[in-house]
XYZ file of C-alpha atoms in Angstrom:
297
model
C 94.854 115.303 103.360
C 91.369 113.682 102.999
C 90.796 110.359 101.735
C 89.133 111.907 98.620
C 92.366 113.623 97.583
C 94.356 110.747 98.169
C 92.265 108.811 95.787
C 93.792 108.393 92.303
C 92.513 107.027 89.265
C 94.358 105.329 86.397
C 93.092 105.287 83.025
C 94.418 102.606 80.463
C 93.817 103.081 76.573
C 93.957 99.416 76.352
C 94.682 98.928 72.663
C 97.369 101.742 72.393
C 99.353 100.014 75.065
C 99.010 96.206 73.920
C 99.654 97.284 70.078
C 102.779 99.109 71.091
C 103.786 96.266 73.273
C 102.933 94.170 70.383
C 105.001 95.981 67.381
C 107.890 96.746 69.934
C 108.502 92.572 70.459
C 107.315 91.541 67.024
C 109.697 94.028 65.106
C 111.326 92.397 62.296
C 110.013 88.797 63.138
C 107.534 86.521 60.831
C 104.306 85.360 63.176
C 106.179 81.854 63.429
C 108.852 83.490 65.384
C 106.914 85.251 68.020
C 106.634 84.022 71.356
C 103.796 81.390 72.413
C 102.960 79.427 74.893
C 102.439 75.496 74.815
C 98.794 76.117 74.274
C 99.581 77.774 71.029
C 98.750 81.113 72.123
C 100.721 84.019 71.249
C 102.230 85.971 74.184
C 104.715 88.179 73.218
C 102.755 91.667 73.306
C 100.396 90.630 76.426
C 103.267 89.378 78.242
C 104.948 93.054 77.969
C 101.696 94.862 78.488
C 101.010 92.859 81.818
C 104.412 93.615 82.700
C 103.823 97.551 82.047
C 100.396 97.515 84.057
C 102.083 95.786 86.941
C 104.880 98.520 86.802
C 102.321 101.504 86.637
C 100.297 100.047 89.458
C 103.404 99.720 91.574
C 104.852 103.340 90.675
C 101.578 105.158 90.758
C 99.627 103.574 93.301
C 96.181 104.229 91.863
C 93.203 103.448 93.959
C 90.978 103.000 91.015
C 91.785 101.762 87.639
C 89.775 101.552 84.256
C 91.110 99.831 81.078
C 89.448 100.972 77.902
C 88.997 99.130 74.669
C 88.120 100.543 71.137
C 84.942 98.745 69.217
C 85.881 97.761 65.379
C 86.639 100.851 63.678
C 83.696 100.493 61.181
C 81.382 100.403 64.050
C 81.940 103.879 65.608
C 79.881 107.042 65.869
C 82.517 108.988 63.846
C 82.381 106.272 61.112
C 78.672 107.177 60.903
C 79.314 110.901 60.465
C 82.361 110.194 57.988
C 82.709 107.120 56.136
C 86.127 107.379 55.397
C 87.299 107.798 59.155
C 90.475 105.664 59.737
C 89.733 104.312 56.227
C 93.512 104.228 55.673
C 94.350 101.943 58.109
C 95.723 98.475 57.376
C 93.946 95.371 58.979
C 95.232 94.239 62.125
C 97.788 91.243 62.483
C 95.969 88.073 63.705
C 98.283 87.481 66.486
C 97.643 90.975 68.005
C 93.661 90.270 67.789
C 94.244 86.919 69.495
C 96.198 88.763 72.068
C 93.577 91.233 72.448
C 91.143 88.174 73.214
C 93.343 86.644 75.504
C 93.809 89.851 77.381
C 89.979 90.636 78.018
C 89.453 87.138 78.978
C 91.960 87.316 81.427
C 90.893 90.751 83.088
C 87.520 89.207 83.295
C 88.723 86.290 85.481
C 91.008 88.768 87.570
C 87.979 91.219 87.864
C 90.082 94.073 86.452
C 87.604 96.758 85.373
C 87.622 97.066 81.750
C 85.274 98.367 78.976
C 84.190 98.355 75.602
C 80.994 100.256 74.679
C 79.086 99.953 71.258
C 79.733 103.088 68.748
C 82.297 104.622 71.180
C 86.081 104.651 71.280
C 88.545 104.312 73.965
C 89.156 107.931 73.813
C 85.685 108.722 74.481
C 85.438 106.164 77.469
C 88.563 107.789 78.880
C 87.112 111.348 78.262
C 84.112 110.521 80.454
C 85.728 108.831 83.179
C 88.176 111.985 83.247
C 85.237 114.395 83.320
C 83.049 112.179 85.558
C 86.072 112.083 87.904
C 86.676 115.978 87.571
C 83.049 116.373 88.582
C 83.082 113.840 91.516
C 86.307 113.523 93.206
C 89.353 115.605 94.322
C 92.325 113.175 93.757
C 94.563 112.930 90.683
C 93.484 111.249 87.446
C 96.394 109.789 85.304
C 95.983 108.659 81.459
C 98.337 106.089 80.131
C 98.548 106.332 76.331
C 100.713 107.614 73.497
C 97.737 109.257 71.666
C 98.129 112.963 71.626
C 94.323 113.519 70.689
C 94.032 112.800 74.610
C 95.609 116.152 75.316
C 92.500 117.928 74.977
C 91.565 116.244 78.281
C 94.323 117.565 80.486
C 93.169 119.889 83.498
C 94.812 120.496 87.238
C 93.655 117.108 88.088
C 94.302 115.264 85.197
C 97.674 114.492 83.416
C 98.955 112.015 80.811
C 101.845 109.564 80.799
C 103.530 109.610 77.496
C 106.473 107.055 76.423
C 109.689 108.987 75.073
C 113.097 107.662 74.186
C 114.500 108.731 78.065
C 111.635 107.116 79.377
C 108.052 107.955 80.404
C 106.727 111.941 80.613
C 104.051 112.983 83.029
C 102.506 115.602 80.880
C 100.630 118.016 82.791
C 98.339 121.085 81.812
C 101.069 123.356 82.740
C 103.291 121.690 80.315
C 100.634 121.839 77.560
C 100.096 125.420 78.170
C 104.015 126.197 78.167
C 104.436 124.537 74.861
C 101.165 125.388 72.912
C 100.210 128.547 74.320
C 96.518 127.606 74.244
C 94.231 125.569 76.601
C 93.656 121.970 76.234
C 90.182 122.482 74.845
C 91.802 124.405 72.238
C 93.568 121.294 70.791
C 90.571 120.316 69.113
C 90.516 123.590 66.996
C 94.252 123.194 65.886
C 93.663 119.460 64.843
C 90.530 120.408 63.171
C 92.978 122.577 60.702
C 95.706 119.972 60.558
C 93.652 116.701 60.277
C 94.970 113.646 61.314
C 96.592 111.137 58.872
C 96.552 108.315 60.980
C 92.536 108.522 61.617
C 91.977 109.816 58.327
C 90.247 113.244 59.098
C 90.949 115.666 56.370
C 91.601 119.085 58.297
C 92.014 122.104 56.107
C 94.033 121.405 52.712
C 97.117 123.343 52.585
C 97.007 124.480 56.191
C 100.018 122.674 58.174
C 101.737 122.943 61.395
C 103.296 126.398 60.732
C 99.861 128.048 60.639
C 97.292 126.055 62.413
C 98.519 126.478 65.997
C 99.347 130.398 65.338
C 95.697 130.755 63.918
C 94.050 129.148 67.103
C 96.361 131.229 69.407
C 95.334 134.280 67.673
C 91.595 133.889 66.754
C 90.987 131.167 69.694
C 88.804 128.609 67.554
C 87.931 127.335 64.334
C 84.630 129.635 64.546
C 86.698 132.630 65.642
C 88.872 132.227 62.682
C 85.944 131.736 60.307
C 84.066 134.719 61.934
C 87.462 136.741 61.224
C 88.277 134.924 57.788
C 87.560 138.046 55.690
C 90.002 140.265 57.808
C 92.409 137.757 58.618
C 96.001 139.399 59.799
C 97.975 139.823 56.919
C 100.419 137.296 57.791
C 97.822 134.662 56.852
C 96.974 135.987 53.614
C 98.497 132.958 51.980
C 95.927 130.772 53.669
C 92.753 133.073 52.898
C 91.659 130.951 50.034
C 92.522 127.487 51.349
C 90.559 128.523 54.507
C 87.652 129.446 52.431
C 87.866 126.227 50.428
C 88.177 123.979 53.624
C 85.542 125.540 55.912
C 83.170 122.370 55.598
C 86.167 120.156 56.217
C 87.263 122.222 59.295
C 84.211 121.983 60.929
C 83.405 118.343 60.181
C 87.131 117.681 61.628
C 86.565 119.390 64.643
C 83.650 117.184 65.274
C 85.606 114.052 64.391
C 88.389 115.348 66.827
C 86.303 116.107 69.761
C 86.251 113.457 72.175
C 82.874 112.549 73.550
C 82.717 113.185 77.524
C 79.019 111.690 77.881
C 78.974 108.025 77.440
C 75.800 107.151 79.243
C 77.293 103.530 80.520
C 80.319 105.588 82.537
C 78.350 108.336 83.740
C 75.872 105.947 85.455
C 78.891 104.204 86.761
C 79.708 104.308 90.592
C 83.401 104.709 91.064
C 83.599 102.123 93.826
C 82.918 99.660 90.916
C 86.435 100.248 89.614
C 88.304 100.424 92.808
C 91.593 98.308 92.448
C 91.000 94.755 94.017
C 93.972 92.421 92.713
C 93.594 88.909 93.868
C 97.463 88.169 93.926
C 97.250 84.242 94.148
C 94.628 84.416 91.342
C 96.820 86.561 89.288
C 99.889 84.434 89.720
C 97.574 81.603 88.896
C 96.493 82.899 85.609
C 100.061 84.039 84.440
C 101.258 80.535 85.289
C 98.497 79.020 83.254
C 99.391 81.442 80.332
C 103.023 80.694 80.856
C 103.669 84.450 81.384
C 106.498 85.160 83.624
C 106.600 88.525 85.024
C 106.933 90.021 88.814
C 103.878 90.351 90.515
C 105.660 91.892 93.285
């Protein structure tokens, strides 16, 4: 096996992981019940995040690592295209924001590769990394996130680790094809019809899960559906008017759902810049300073 096929890239959806760790450890608690260190910093979610990061590195032994962070939701390209994008989300709790800031400072000190790029979301950073890795490398790429929007990035090289009740599932392109009967690139078309409540992406009103996937399986894409909309299979007759009325929203939603794979800052990067170089002594010192007690290994 060549050195290049042994290389492995681990991509972390930074805020997805931190927020899951935060809400899991904050469930049913008031802010004053959350774990803080002697400096008054909240560390409940950050401790769990670091524990998980170290576990992922131990188990999967990546040679390269990148942590992708979102920008503020009102500063994204998608917000420019659709003002209501993510408009229904609540404000983030202050202890979570503080732990994000602490994490960024900590990772900078440790020299861990992390990326926040104006106007782009973490998904776009991850999407560009997967594409660049696919173009330049032969090794495996693993995405760690519970965000199913990222399924559109799956390929022979790229899989996604998804947390489930019975443990984490390594979800591959083969699993996706077996489950949905389409290619990962067509996931965008399914989402264009369904919309996304969490991101406030409208989709096509009245077209739900029973119709969205079968329509894409049969007509291949949003374009294919609308090219055939006047001659749709009789089993979709009840959706004819809904599709006609929702045409503009379908194409807008598809645009909003599609992950960018051409973020300039990432394309210009050299992969040697994100090789894992962990100074264990510094890591132990920084965790001790923050009073975060986890096994470093």
